[in-house]
CSV table of C-alpha atoms in Angstrom, one decimal:
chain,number,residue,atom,x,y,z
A,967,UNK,CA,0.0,0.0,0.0
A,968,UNK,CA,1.4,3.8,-1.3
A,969,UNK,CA,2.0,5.9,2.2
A,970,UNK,CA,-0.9,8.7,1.9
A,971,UNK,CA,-0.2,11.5,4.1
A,972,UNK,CA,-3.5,12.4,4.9
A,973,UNK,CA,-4.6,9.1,6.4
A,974,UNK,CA,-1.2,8.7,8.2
A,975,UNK,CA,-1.2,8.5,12.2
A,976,UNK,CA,1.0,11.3,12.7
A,977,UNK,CA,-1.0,13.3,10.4
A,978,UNK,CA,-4.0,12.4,12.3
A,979,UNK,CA,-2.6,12.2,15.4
A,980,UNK,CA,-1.7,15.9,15.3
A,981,UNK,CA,-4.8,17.2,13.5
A,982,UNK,CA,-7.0,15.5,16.9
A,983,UNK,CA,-4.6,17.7,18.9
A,984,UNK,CA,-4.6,21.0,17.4
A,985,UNK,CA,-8.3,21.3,16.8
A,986,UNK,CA,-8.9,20.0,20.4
A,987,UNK,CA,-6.1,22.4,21.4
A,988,UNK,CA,-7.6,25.6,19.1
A,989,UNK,CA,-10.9,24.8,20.6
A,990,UNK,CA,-10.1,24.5,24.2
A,991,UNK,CA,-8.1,28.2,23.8
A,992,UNK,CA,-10.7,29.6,23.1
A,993,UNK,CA,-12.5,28.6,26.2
A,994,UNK,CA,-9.4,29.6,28.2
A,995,UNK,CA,-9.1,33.4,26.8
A,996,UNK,CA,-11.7,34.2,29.4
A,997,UNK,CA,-9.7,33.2,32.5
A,998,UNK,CA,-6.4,34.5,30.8
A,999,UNK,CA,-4.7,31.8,29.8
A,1000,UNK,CA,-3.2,30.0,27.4
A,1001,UNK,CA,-2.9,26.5,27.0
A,1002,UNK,CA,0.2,25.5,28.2
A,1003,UNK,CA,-0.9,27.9,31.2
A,1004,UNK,CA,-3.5,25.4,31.4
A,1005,UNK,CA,-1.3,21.7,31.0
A,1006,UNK,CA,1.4,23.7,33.5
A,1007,UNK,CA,-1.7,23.9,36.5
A,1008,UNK,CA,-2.8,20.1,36.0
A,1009,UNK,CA,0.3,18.9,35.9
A,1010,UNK,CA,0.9,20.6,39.1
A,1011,UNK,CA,-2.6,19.7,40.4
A,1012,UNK,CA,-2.3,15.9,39.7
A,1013,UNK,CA,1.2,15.4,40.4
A,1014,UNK,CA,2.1,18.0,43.0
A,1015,UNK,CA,4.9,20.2,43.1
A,1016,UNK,CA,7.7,19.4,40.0
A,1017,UNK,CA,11.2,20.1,39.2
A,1018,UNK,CA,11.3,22.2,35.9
A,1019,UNK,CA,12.7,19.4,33.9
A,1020,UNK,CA,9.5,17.0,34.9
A,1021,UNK,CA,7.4,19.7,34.1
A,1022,UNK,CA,9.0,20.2,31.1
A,1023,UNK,CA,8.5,16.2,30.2
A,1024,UNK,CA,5.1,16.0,31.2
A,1025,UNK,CA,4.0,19.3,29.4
A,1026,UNK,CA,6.1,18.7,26.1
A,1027,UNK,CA,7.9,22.2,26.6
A,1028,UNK,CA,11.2,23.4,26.4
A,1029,UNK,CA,12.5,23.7,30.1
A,1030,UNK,CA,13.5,27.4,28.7
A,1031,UNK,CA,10.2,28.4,27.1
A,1032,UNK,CA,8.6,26.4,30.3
A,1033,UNK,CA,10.6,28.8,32.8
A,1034,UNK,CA,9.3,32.0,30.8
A,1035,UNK,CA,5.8,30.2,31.1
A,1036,UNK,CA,6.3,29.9,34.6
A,1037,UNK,CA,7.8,33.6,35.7
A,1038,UNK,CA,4.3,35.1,33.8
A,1039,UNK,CA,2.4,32.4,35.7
A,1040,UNK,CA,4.2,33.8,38.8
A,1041,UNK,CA,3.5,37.2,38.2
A,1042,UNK,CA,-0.4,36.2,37.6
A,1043,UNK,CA,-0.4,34.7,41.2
A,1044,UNK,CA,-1.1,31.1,39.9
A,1045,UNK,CA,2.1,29.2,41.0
A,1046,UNK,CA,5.1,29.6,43.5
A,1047,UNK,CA,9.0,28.7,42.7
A,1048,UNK,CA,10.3,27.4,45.9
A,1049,UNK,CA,13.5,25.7,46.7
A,1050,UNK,CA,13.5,22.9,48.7
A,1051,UNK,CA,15.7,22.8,52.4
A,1052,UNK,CA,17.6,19.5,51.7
A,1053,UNK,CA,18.8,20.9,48.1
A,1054,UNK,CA,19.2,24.6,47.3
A,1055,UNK,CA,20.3,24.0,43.9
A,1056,UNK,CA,17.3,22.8,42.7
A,1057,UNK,CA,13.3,24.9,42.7
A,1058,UNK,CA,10.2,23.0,42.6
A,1059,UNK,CA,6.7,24.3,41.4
A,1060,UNK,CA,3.8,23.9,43.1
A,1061,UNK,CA,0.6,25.8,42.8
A,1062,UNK,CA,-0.6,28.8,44.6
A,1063,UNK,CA,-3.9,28.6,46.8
A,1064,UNK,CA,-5.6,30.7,43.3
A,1065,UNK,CA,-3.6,28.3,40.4
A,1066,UNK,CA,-5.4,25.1,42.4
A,1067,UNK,CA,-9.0,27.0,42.4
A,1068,UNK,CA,-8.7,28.2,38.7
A,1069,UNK,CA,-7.6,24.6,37.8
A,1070,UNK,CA,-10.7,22.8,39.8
A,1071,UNK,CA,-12.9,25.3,38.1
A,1072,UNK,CA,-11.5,24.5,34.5
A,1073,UNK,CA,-10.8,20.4,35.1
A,1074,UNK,CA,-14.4,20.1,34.4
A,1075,UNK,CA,-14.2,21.5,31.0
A,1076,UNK,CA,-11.4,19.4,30.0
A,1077,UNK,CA,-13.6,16.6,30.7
A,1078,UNK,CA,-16.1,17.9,28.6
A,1079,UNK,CA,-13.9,17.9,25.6
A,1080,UNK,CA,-12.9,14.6,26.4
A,1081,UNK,CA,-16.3,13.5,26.8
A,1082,UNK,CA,-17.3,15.2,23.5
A,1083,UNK,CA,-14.3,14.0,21.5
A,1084,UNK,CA,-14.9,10.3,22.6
A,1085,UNK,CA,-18.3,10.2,22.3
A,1086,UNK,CA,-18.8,7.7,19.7
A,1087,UNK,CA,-16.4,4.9,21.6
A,1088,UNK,CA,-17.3,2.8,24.2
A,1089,UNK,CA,-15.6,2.4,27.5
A,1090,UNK,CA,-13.5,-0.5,26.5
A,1091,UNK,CA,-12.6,1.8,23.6
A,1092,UNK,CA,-11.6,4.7,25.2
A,1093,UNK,CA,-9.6,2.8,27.7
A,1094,UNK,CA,-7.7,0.8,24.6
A,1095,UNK,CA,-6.9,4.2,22.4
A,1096,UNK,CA,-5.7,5.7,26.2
A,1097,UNK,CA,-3.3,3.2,26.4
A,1098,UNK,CA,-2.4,2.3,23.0
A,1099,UNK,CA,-1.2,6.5,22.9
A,1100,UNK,CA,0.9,6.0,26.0
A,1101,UNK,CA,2.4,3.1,24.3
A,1102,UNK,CA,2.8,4.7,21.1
A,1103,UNK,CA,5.1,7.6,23.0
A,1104,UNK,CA,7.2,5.0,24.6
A,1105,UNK,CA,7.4,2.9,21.5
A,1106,UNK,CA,9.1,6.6,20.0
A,1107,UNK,CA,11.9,6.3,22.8
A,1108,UNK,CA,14.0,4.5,20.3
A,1109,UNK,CA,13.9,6.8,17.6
């Protein structure tokens, strides 16, 4: 079979994420922020507090663009840099008081995407393309 571009995974792959990603922008403008804003605060809300270079990981950003993205997040009052007492060398993120209300406000309408963009699968289906991605980016590891 002749490789078509438009019906290849990472084609498709990536046109899922960016209109799920325009679309949820959108949504965002009103509470100031952008996406990665957003990804930054539920990291931080699922995981707790992160070293920049697991942030960067889980969000898929630069640690230098994620360390600008973090200094305006500062400045809005969402999240704190603090450096932990057994290492001094190192800062850890966590979310301010405000970052973990704006993200249990907005959490919901993540869902709702979700919800929207799976509609058509079942359960067992969801649950299968959930994990078949996750294996898909470690399957990349040895590229």
């Amino acid at each position: 079979m002749k490789y078509r571009f438009t019906t290849s995974f990472p084609y498709l792959l990536n046109r899922v994420g960016v209109r799920m990603g325009e679309l949820f922008s959108k949504r965002l403008l009103e509470y100031e922020l952008t996406l990665p804003m957003y990804r930054v605060m539920a990291v931080l809300r699922q995981e707790g507090a992160q070293n920049l270079g697991d942030l960067s990981e889980m969000v898929t950003v630069e640690v230098s663009t994620l360390s600008r993205l973090i200094s305006s997040m500062q400045r809005k009052g969402l999240v704190l840099r603090v450096r932990p007492e057994h290492n001094g060398r190192t800062v850890s993120i966590t979310l301010t008081e405000k970052g973990e209300k704006l993200v249990d406000q907005l959490m919901p309408l993540a869902a709702h995407f979700e919800t929207v963009g799976t509609k058509t699968f079942t359960a067992e289906e969801i649950k299968w393309l959930k994990q078949a991605l996750i294996q898909i980016h470690q399957n990349l590891e040895e590229l």
